[in-house]
PDB file of C-alpha atoms in Angstrom:
ATOM      1  CA  UNK Y 897       0.553   4.676  12.999  1.00 66.00           C
ATOM      2  CA  UNK Y 898       0.146   7.756  10.854  1.00 80.00           C
ATOM      3  CA  UNK Y 899      -3.250   9.329  10.148  1.00 88.00           C
ATOM      4  CA  UNK Y 900      -3.370   8.290   6.489  1.00 90.00           C
ATOM      5  CA  UNK Y 901      -2.652   4.680   7.512  1.00 86.00           C
ATOM      6  CA  UNK Y 902      -5.533   4.755   9.992  1.00 89.00           C
ATOM      7  CA  UNK Y 903      -7.856   6.191   7.358  1.00 93.00           C
ATOM      8  CA  UNK Y 904      -6.710   3.595   4.829  1.00 90.00           C
ATOM      9  CA  UNK Y 905      -7.396   0.795   7.369  1.00 87.00           C
ATOM     10  CA  UNK Y 906     -10.856   2.154   8.056  1.00 92.00           C
ATOM     11  CA  UNK Y 907     -11.711   2.317   4.364  1.00 93.00           C
ATOM     12  CA  UNK Y 908     -10.251  -1.139   3.845  1.00 86.00           C
ATOM     13  CA  UNK Y 909     -12.504  -2.571   6.585  1.00 84.00           C
ATOM     14  CA  UNK Y 910     -15.507  -0.956   4.946  1.00 89.00           C
ATOM     15  CA  UNK Y 911     -14.552  -2.477   1.595  1.00 87.00           C
ATOM     16  CA  UNK Y 912     -14.124  -5.934   3.112  1.00 80.00           C
ATOM     17  CA  UNK Y 913     -17.489  -5.680   4.899  1.00 82.00           C
ATOM     18  CA  UNK Y 914     -19.218  -4.553   1.700  1.00 86.00           C
ATOM     19  CA  UNK Y 915     -20.062  -1.062   2.976  1.00 91.00           C
ATOM     20  CA  UNK Y 916     -18.257   0.122  -0.143  1.00 91.00           C
ATOM     21  CA  UNK Y 917     -19.188  -2.626  -2.683  1.00 89.00           C
ATOM     22  CA  UNK Y 918     -16.838  -3.798  -5.335  1.00 86.00           C
ATOM     23  CA  UNK Y 919     -16.986  -1.731  -8.545  1.00 87.00           C
ATOM     24  CA  UNK Y 920     -18.586   1.153  -6.623  1.00 91.00           C
ATOM     25  CA  UNK Y 921     -17.018   4.607  -6.287  1.00 94.00           C
ATOM     26  CA  UNK Y 922     -15.725   5.785  -2.921  1.00 95.00           C
ATOM     27  CA  UNK Y 923     -16.989   9.066  -1.517  1.00 95.00           C
ATOM     28  CA  UNK Y 924     -15.163  12.075  -2.913  1.00 94.00           C
ATOM     29  CA  UNK Y 925     -11.915  13.091  -1.302  1.00 94.00           C
ATOM     30  CA  UNK Y 926     -13.577  16.243   0.047  1.00 94.00           C
ATOM     31  CA  UNK Y 927     -16.242  14.139   1.805  1.00 94.00           C
ATOM     32  CA  UNK Y 928     -13.686  11.774   3.268  1.00 95.00           C
ATOM     33  CA  UNK Y 929     -11.533  14.678   4.432  1.00 95.00           C
ATOM     34  CA  UNK Y 930     -14.543  16.204   6.207  1.00 94.00           C
ATOM     35  CA  UNK Y 931     -15.541  12.836   7.774  1.00 94.00           C
ATOM     36  CA  UNK Y 932     -12.095  12.128   9.151  1.00 94.00           C
ATOM     37  CA  UNK Y 933     -11.247  15.818   9.937  1.00 94.00           C
ATOM     38  CA  UNK Y 934      -8.049  15.758   7.919  1.00 94.00           C
ATOM     39  CA  UNK Y 935      -6.687  17.492   4.808  1.00 94.00           C
ATOM     40  CA  UNK Y 936      -7.289  16.290   1.263  1.00 93.00           C
ATOM     41  CA  UNK Y 937      -3.550  15.531   1.067  1.00 94.00           C
ATOM     42  CA  UNK Y 938      -3.906  13.055   3.945  1.00 95.00           C
ATOM     43  CA  UNK Y 939      -6.891  11.438   2.236  1.00 94.00           C
ATOM     44  CA  UNK Y 940      -4.949  11.222  -1.024  1.00 93.00           C
ATOM     45  CA  UNK Y 941      -2.086   9.457   0.799  1.00 93.00           C
ATOM     46  CA  UNK Y 942      -4.589   6.950   2.232  1.00 93.00           C
ATOM     47  CA  UNK Y 943      -6.105   6.291  -1.202  1.00 93.00           C
ATOM     48  CA  UNK Y 944      -2.612   5.951  -2.753  1.00 89.00           C
ATOM     49  CA  UNK Y 945      -1.807   3.314  -0.146  1.00 86.00           C
ATOM     50  CA  UNK Y 946      -5.059   1.425  -0.868  1.00 88.00           C
ATOM     51  CA  UNK Y 947      -4.279   1.538  -4.577  1.00 86.00           C
ATOM     52  CA  UNK Y 948      -0.832   0.071  -4.018  1.00 80.00           C
ATOM     53  CA  UNK Y 949      -2.413  -2.720  -2.021  1.00 77.00           C
ATOM     54  CA  UNK Y 950      -4.927  -3.487  -4.721  1.00 78.00           C
ATOM     55  CA  UNK Y 951      -8.137  -2.369  -3.018  1.00 85.00           C
ATOM     56  CA  UNK Y 952      -9.035   0.620  -5.234  1.00 89.00           C
ATOM     57  CA  UNK Y 953      -8.276   2.100  -8.643  1.00 86.00           C
ATOM     58  CA  UNK Y 954      -8.281   5.807  -9.503  1.00 85.00           C
ATOM     59  CA  UNK Y 955     -10.198   6.563 -12.703  1.00 82.00           C
ATOM     60  CA  UNK Y 956      -9.139   9.958 -14.081  1.00 79.00           C
ATOM     61  CA  UNK Y 957     -11.977  12.478 -13.889  1.00 82.00           C
ATOM     62  CA  UNK Y 958     -14.379   9.996 -12.287  1.00 86.00           C
ATOM     63  CA  UNK Y 959     -13.092   9.143  -8.825  1.00 91.00           C
ATOM     64  CA  UNK Y 960     -11.728   6.210  -6.887  1.00 93.00           C
ATOM     65  CA  UNK Y 961     -13.353   2.830  -7.608  1.00 91.00           C
ATOM     66  CA  UNK Y 962     -13.297  -0.298  -5.425  1.00 90.00           C
ATOM     67  CA  UNK Y 963     -11.644  -3.154  -7.321  1.00 82.00           C
ATOM     68  CA  UNK Y 964     -13.271  -6.561  -7.762  1.00 67.00           C
ATOM     69  CA  UNK Y 965     -10.176  -8.731  -7.275  1.00 58.00           C
ATOM     70  CA  UNK Y 966     -10.380  -9.083  -3.502  1.00 59.00           C
ATOM     71  CA  UNK Y 967     -11.148 -12.772  -3.763  1.00 51.00           C
ATOM     72  CA  UNK Y 968      -7.371 -13.204  -4.330  1.00 53.00           C
ATOM     73  CA  UNK Y 969      -6.478 -11.375  -1.164  1.00 56.00           C
ATOM     74  CA  UNK Y 970      -5.431 -13.567   1.761  1.00 57.00           C
ATOM     75  CA  UNK Y 971      -5.854 -12.634   5.411  1.00 56.00           C
ATOM     76  CA  UNK Y 972      -2.130 -12.244   6.059  1.00 59.00           C
ATOM     77  CA  UNK Y 973      -1.033 -11.025   2.621  1.00 64.00           C
ATOM     78  CA  UNK Y 974       1.438  -8.220   2.611  1.00 67.00           C
ATOM     79  CA  UNK Y 975       2.071  -5.716  -0.212  1.00 64.00           C
ATOM     80  CA  UNK Y 976       5.526  -6.444  -1.616  1.00 65.00           C
ATOM     81  CA  UNK Y 977       6.313  -2.709  -1.829  1.00 59.00           C
ATOM     82  CA  UNK Y 978       5.197  -1.861   1.710  1.00 62.00           C
ATOM     83  CA  UNK Y 979       7.485   0.114   4.042  1.00 59.00           C
ATOM     84  CA  UNK Y 980       5.108  -0.092   6.974  1.00 61.00           C
ATOM     85  CA  UNK Y 981       6.306  -3.183   8.804  1.00 61.00           C
ATOM     86  CA  UNK Y 982       4.296  -5.947  10.457  1.00 68.00           C
ATOM     87  CA  UNK Y 983       2.982  -3.836  13.379  1.00 63.00           C
ATOM     88  CA  UNK Y 984       1.707  -1.008  11.185  1.00 63.00           C
ATOM     89  CA  UNK Y 985       0.125  -3.422   8.667  1.00 63.00           C
ATOM     90  CA  UNK Y 986      -1.778  -5.486  11.260  1.00 61.00           C
ATOM     91  CA  UNK Y 987      -2.056  -3.191  14.305  1.00 61.00           C
ATOM     92  CA  UNK Y 988       0.428  -3.050  17.207  1.00 65.00           C
ATOM     93  CA  UNK Y 989      -2.153  -4.516  19.539  1.00 74.00           C
ATOM     94  CA  UNK Y 990      -2.151  -7.779  17.520  1.00 83.00           C
ATOM     95  CA  UNK Y 991       1.613  -8.106  16.898  1.00 84.00           C
ATOM     96  CA  UNK Y 992       4.145  -9.155  19.523  1.00 88.00           C
ATOM     97  CA  UNK Y 993       7.793 -10.104  19.335  1.00 92.00           C
ATOM     98  CA  UNK Y 994       9.943 -12.766  20.997  1.00 95.00           C
ATOM     99  CA  UNK Y 995      13.655 -11.965  20.951  1.00 97.00           C
ATOM    100  CA  UNK Y 996      15.701 -14.990  20.026  1.00 97.00           C
ATOM    101  CA  UNK Y 997      19.052 -13.249  19.547  1.00 97.00           C
ATOM    102  CA  UNK Y 998      20.292  -9.695  20.142  1.00 98.00           C
ATOM    103  CA  UNK Y 999      24.001  -9.119  19.873  1.00 97.00           C
ATOM    104  CA  UNK Y1000      26.556  -6.617  18.631  1.00 97.00           C
ATOM    105  CA  UNK Y1001      29.242  -8.054  16.373  1.00 97.00           C
ATOM    106  CA  UNK Y1002      31.632  -7.168  13.573  1.00 97.00           C
ATOM    107  CA  UNK Y1003      30.179  -7.796  10.139  1.00 97.00           C
ATOM    108  CA  UNK Y1004      31.172 -10.617   7.780  1.00 96.00           C
ATOM    109  CA  UNK Y1005      32.643  -9.738   4.377  1.00 96.00           C
ATOM    110  CA  UNK Y1006      29.265 -10.452   2.789  1.00 96.00           C
ATOM    111  CA  UNK Y1007      27.441  -8.164   5.225  1.00 97.00           C
ATOM    112  CA  UNK Y1008      30.042  -5.425   4.673  1.00 97.00           C
ATOM    113  CA  UNK Y1009      29.196  -5.517   1.007  1.00 96.00           C
ATOM    114  CA  UNK Y1010      25.438  -5.484   1.606  1.00 96.00           C
ATOM    115  CA  UNK Y1011      25.472  -2.539   4.071  1.00 96.00           C
ATOM    116  CA  UNK Y1012      28.524  -0.712   2.629  1.00 95.00           C
ATOM    117  CA  UNK Y1013      30.422  -1.095   5.903  1.00 96.00           C
ATOM    118  CA  UNK Y1014      34.041  -1.402   6.968  1.00 96.00           C
ATOM    119  CA  UNK Y1015      34.999  -4.650   8.685  1.00 95.00           C
ATOM    120  CA  UNK Y1016      35.447  -2.721  11.947  1.00 96.00           C
ATOM    121  CA  UNK Y1017      31.964  -1.150  11.907  1.00 97.00           C
ATOM    122  CA  UNK Y1018      29.846  -3.006  14.500  1.00 98.00           C
ATOM    123  CA  UNK Y1019      26.339  -4.200  13.607  1.00 98.00           C
ATOM    124  CA  UNK Y1020      23.348  -5.391  15.538  1.00 98.00           C
ATOM    125  CA  UNK Y1021      22.486  -8.977  14.877  1.00 98.00           C
ATOM    126  CA  UNK Y1022      18.831  -9.557  15.659  1.00 98.00           C
ATOM    127  CA  UNK Y1023      16.628 -12.625  15.371  1.00 98.00           C
ATOM    128  CA  UNK Y1024      12.970 -12.194  16.360  1.00 97.00           C
ATOM    129  CA  UNK Y1025       9.875 -14.341  16.220  1.00 97.00           C
ATOM    130  CA  UNK Y1026       6.920 -12.179  15.217  1.00 93.00           C
ATOM    131  CA  UNK Y1027       3.547 -13.355  16.501  1.00 93.00           C
ATOM    132  CA  UNK Y1028       0.123 -12.313  15.212  1.00 88.00           C
ATOM    133  CA  UNK Y1029      -2.659 -12.761  17.769  1.00 87.00           C
ATOM    134  CA  UNK Y1030      -0.130 -14.826  19.791  1.00 87.00           C
ATOM    135  CA  UNK Y1031       0.404 -17.289  16.906  1.00 92.00           C
ATOM    136  CA  UNK Y1032       3.902 -17.583  15.268  1.00 94.00           C
ATOM    137  CA  UNK Y1033       3.964 -15.921  11.877  1.00 93.00           C
ATOM    138  CA  UNK Y1034       7.451 -14.757  10.825  1.00 94.00           C
ATOM    139  CA  UNK Y1035      11.083 -15.227  11.828  1.00 97.00           C
ATOM    140  CA  UNK Y1036      13.087 -12.084  11.142  1.00 96.00           C
ATOM    141  CA  UNK Y1037      16.905 -12.101  10.795  1.00 98.00           C
ATOM    142  CA  UNK Y1038      17.960  -8.451  10.833  1.00 97.00           C
ATOM    143  CA  UNK Y1039      21.292  -6.616  10.689  1.00 98.00           C
ATOM    144  CA  UNK Y1040      21.696  -2.831  11.221  1.00 97.00           C
ATOM    145  CA  UNK Y1041      24.796  -0.644  11.689  1.00 97.00           C
ATOM    146  CA  UNK Y1042      25.146   0.452  15.288  1.00 97.00           C
ATOM    147  CA  UNK Y1043      26.283   3.907  14.140  1.00 96.00           C
ATOM    148  CA  UNK Y1044      22.974   4.485  12.320  1.00 96.00           C
ATOM    149  CA  UNK Y1045      20.692   3.105  15.026  1.00 96.00           C
ATOM    150  CA  UNK Y1046      21.963   4.221  18.407  1.00 93.00           C
ATOM    151  CA  UNK Y1047      20.570   2.996  21.737  1.00 93.00           C
ATOM    152  CA  UNK Y1048      18.603   0.048  20.325  1.00 95.00           C
ATOM    153  CA  UNK Y1049      17.313  -2.026  23.257  1.00 95.00           C
ATOM    154  CA  UNK Y1050      15.340  -5.180  24.015  1.00 94.00           C
ATOM    155  CA  UNK Y1051      12.343  -3.038  24.932  1.00 94.00           C
ATOM    156  CA  UNK Y1052      12.305  -1.509  21.433  1.00 94.00           C
ATOM    157  CA  UNK Y1053      12.764  -4.944  19.840  1.00 94.00           C
ATOM    158  CA  UNK Y1054       9.719  -6.264  21.693  1.00 91.00           C
ATOM    159  CA  UNK Y1055       7.690  -3.611  19.851  1.00 88.00           C
ATOM    160  CA  UNK Y1056       8.281  -2.056  16.448  1.00 88.00           C
ATOM    161  CA  UNK Y1057      11.826  -1.235  15.260  1.00 91.00           C
ATOM    162  CA  UNK Y1058      10.427   0.854  12.378  1.00 89.00           C
ATOM    163  CA  UNK Y1059       8.368   2.958  14.803  1.00 88.00           C
ATOM    164  CA  UNK Y1060      11.605   3.721  16.708  1.00 93.00           C
ATOM    165  CA  UNK Y1061      13.464   4.586  13.535  1.00 93.00           C
ATOM    166  CA  UNK Y1062      10.757   6.921  12.290  1.00 89.00           C
ATOM    167  CA  UNK Y1063       9.471   8.536  15.485  1.00 89.00           C
ATOM    168  CA  UNK Y1064      12.555   8.637  17.710  1.00 93.00           C
ATOM    169  CA  UNK Y1065      15.439   8.808  15.293  1.00 94.00           C
ATOM    170  CA  UNK Y1066      13.461  10.653  12.535  1.00 93.00           C
ATOM    171  CA  UNK Y1067      14.905   8.345   9.873  1.00 93.00           C
ATOM    172  CA  UNK Y1068      13.120   8.352   6.541  1.00 91.00           C
ATOM    173  CA  UNK Y1069      13.359   5.442   4.165  1.00 90.00           C
ATOM    174  CA  UNK Y1070      14.437   6.183   0.619  1.00 89.00           C
ATOM    175  CA  UNK Y1071      13.964   2.781  -0.982  1.00 89.00           C
ATOM    176  CA  UNK Y1072      14.227  -0.974  -0.708  1.00 88.00           C
ATOM    177  CA  UNK Y1073      15.546  -3.863  -2.776  1.00 91.00           C
ATOM    178  CA  UNK Y1074      13.579  -7.088  -2.177  1.00 91.00           C
ATOM    179  CA  UNK Y1075      14.023 -10.653  -3.371  1.00 93.00           C
ATOM    180  CA  UNK Y1076      11.406 -13.310  -2.699  1.00 93.00           C
ATOM    181  CA  UNK Y1077      12.256 -16.975  -2.921  1.00 95.00           C
ATOM    182  CA  UNK Y1078      11.270 -20.431  -1.697  1.00 96.00           C
ATOM    183  CA  UNK Y1079      13.646 -22.275   0.663  1.00 97.00           C
ATOM    184  CA  UNK Y1080      13.908 -25.344   2.879  1.00 96.00           C
ATOM    185  CA  UNK Y1081      13.544 -24.837   6.687  1.00 97.00           C
ATOM    186  CA  UNK Y1082      16.510 -24.058   8.889  1.00 97.00           C
ATOM    187  CA  UNK Y1083      16.785 -24.764  12.609  1.00 97.00           C
ATOM    188  CA  UNK Y1084      14.910 -21.599  13.588  1.00 97.00           C
ATOM    189  CA  UNK Y1085      12.013 -22.395  11.239  1.00 97.00           C
ATOM    190  CA  UNK Y1086      11.731 -25.859  12.710  1.00 97.00           C
ATOM    191  CA  UNK Y1087      11.970 -24.708  16.321  1.00 97.00           C
ATOM    192  CA  UNK Y1088       9.788 -21.589  16.245  1.00 97.00           C
ATOM    193  CA  UNK Y1089       7.491 -21.926  13.217  1.00 96.00           C
ATOM    194  CA  UNK Y1090       6.787 -25.637  13.594  1.00 95.00           C
ATOM    195  CA  UNK Y1091       8.201 -26.584  10.244  1.00 96.00           C
ATOM    196  CA  UNK Y1092       9.364 -30.135   9.553  1.00 96.00           C
ATOM    197  CA  UNK Y1093      12.385 -31.117   7.445  1.00 93.00           C
ATOM    198  CA  UNK Y1094      10.535 -30.675   4.123  1.00 95.00           C
ATOM    199  CA  UNK Y1095       8.074 -27.841   4.873  1.00 97.00           C
ATOM    200  CA  UNK Y1096       8.473 -25.116   2.186  1.00 97.00           C
ATOM    201  CA  UNK Y1097       9.521 -21.756   3.503  1.00 97.00           C
ATOM    202  CA  UNK Y1098       8.854 -18.388   1.855  1.00 96.00           C
ATOM    203  CA  UNK Y1099      11.699 -15.883   2.405  1.00 96.00           C
ATOM    204  CA  UNK Y1100      11.814 -12.181   1.605  1.00 94.00           C
ATOM    205  CA  UNK Y1101      15.337 -10.810   1.615  1.00 95.00           C
ATOM    206  CA  UNK Y1102      15.773  -7.027   1.610  1.00 94.00           C
ATOM    207  CA  UNK Y1103      18.124  -4.125   1.881  1.00 95.00           C
ATOM    208  CA  UNK Y1104      16.573  -0.857   3.030  1.00 93.00           C
ATOM    209  CA  UNK Y1105      18.280   2.514   2.541  1.00 94.00           C
ATOM    210  CA  UNK Y1106      17.510   5.962   3.848  1.00 93.00           C
ATOM    211  CA  UNK Y1107      16.516   9.045   1.913  1.00 90.00           C
ATOM    212  CA  UNK Y1108      20.135  10.100   2.125  1.00 92.00           C
ATOM    213  CA  UNK Y1109      21.283   6.868   0.423  1.00 92.00           C
ATOM    214  CA  UNK Y1110      22.712   5.079   3.493  1.00 94.00           C
ATOM    215  CA  UNK Y1111      22.092   1.351   3.694  1.00 96.00           C
ATOM    216  CA  UNK Y1112      20.303   0.931   7.008  1.00 96.00           C
ATOM    217  CA  UNK Y1113      19.064  -2.695   7.136  1.00 96.00           C
ATOM    218  CA  UNK Y1114      19.758  -6.065   5.700  1.00 97.00           C
ATOM    219  CA  UNK Y1115      17.166  -8.651   6.667  1.00 96.00           C
ATOM    220  CA  UNK Y1116      15.553 -11.991   5.832  1.00 97.00           C
ATOM    221  CA  UNK Y1117      11.973 -12.633   6.872  1.00 95.00           C
ATOM    222  CA  UNK Y1118      10.869 -16.277   6.731  1.00 97.00           C
ATOM    223  CA  UNK Y1119       7.437 -17.828   7.113  1.00 95.00           C
ATOM    224  CA  UNK Y1120       5.644 -21.116   6.429  1.00 96.00           C
ATOM    225  CA  UNK Y1121       4.533 -21.293   2.811  1.00 92.00           C
ATOM    226  CA  UNK Y1122       0.794 -21.271   3.762  1.00 89.00           C
ATOM    227  CA  UNK Y1123       0.900 -18.579   6.481  1.00 87.00           C
ATOM    228  CA  UNK Y1124       1.766 -15.466   4.528  1.00 85.00           C
ATOM    229  CA  UNK Y1125       2.206 -14.378   0.928  1.00 81.00           C
ATOM    230  CA  UNK Y1126       3.105 -11.166  -0.793  1.00 78.00           C
ATOM    231  CA  UNK Y1127       1.066  -9.228  -3.327  1.00 72.00           C
ATOM    232  CA  UNK Y1128       1.943  -6.735  -5.999  1.00 68.00           C
ATOM    233  CA  UNK Y1129      -0.497  -4.504  -7.920  1.00 65.00           C
ATOM    234  CA  UNK Y1130       0.413  -2.763 -11.165  1.00 66.00           C
ATOM    235  CA  UNK Y1131      -1.717  -0.064 -12.698  1.00 62.00           C
ATOM    236  CA  UNK Y1132      -1.388   1.965 -15.880  1.00 61.00           C
ATOM    237  CA  UNK Y1133      -0.760   5.166 -13.893  1.00 56.00           C
TER     238      UNK Y1133
END
C-alpha cells in the first residue's frame, strides 16, 4: 500500500473515532506532512482520496473540512471510482482469496470485443472468492490477456493481483468503465456466498485499461445485496 493510502486510512480512522469531529477542519497540510514525515504532495494525494470517498471537503482558502454525511457510510462500502482493489481498501491482513478456477483459454467473440483481442490471443480465466476476516464477501470473475500479464501464478492470485500489476510489472491504470446492476444468483453465488434461488445479487462489471490505452481486464464482481454497496461522491470542484 502506498504512503498516501496509509495516511488516508489513518485520517479516516480518526474521523470515524471522532478525533476529527464532523464539520471540523483537519490540521493544515504542512502539519500533516510534518507528522507523517512526508511531502505536502503525498498529503494532498491522501486528502484527494478522502474527498473522493466522501470523508472530507476542501473549502477554497479555508482548508479541508470533515463532512457530516458519514451516517450513510456502510462498513464494507467501496468508492465506485476506486482503483485500489479489495486488499488495498481493507488491508491485506484482512483479505484472503480462494481460487475457484484458474485457466488459460482462447477468448470468446464477446471477450475479444471487450478486451480488443484476436481470437487466437490467450487469456487468463480466473474465478476467486474474496474473503474479509475469513468471511465470504465477493466472487470475482476476471479475464486478462496473457500477453499483458506474464507469469501470473496461483501464489499471486492468493494475494493481490493489482499489487503484482503495479509493483512487479509496473503497469499503471489509465481508466475504467464500470456498470453496476442487480442480478439473480448463479451457481457460484449459491455455492460460495450462501445465496438461495431468489437472493438479490449486486454485480459490478468493469473494463480496466492502462495509461497507454490497452484494455487489461474485464471482470464481474458479485456480492450479496446486503454485504457490500458502492458509493459515489460529487463535489463542485
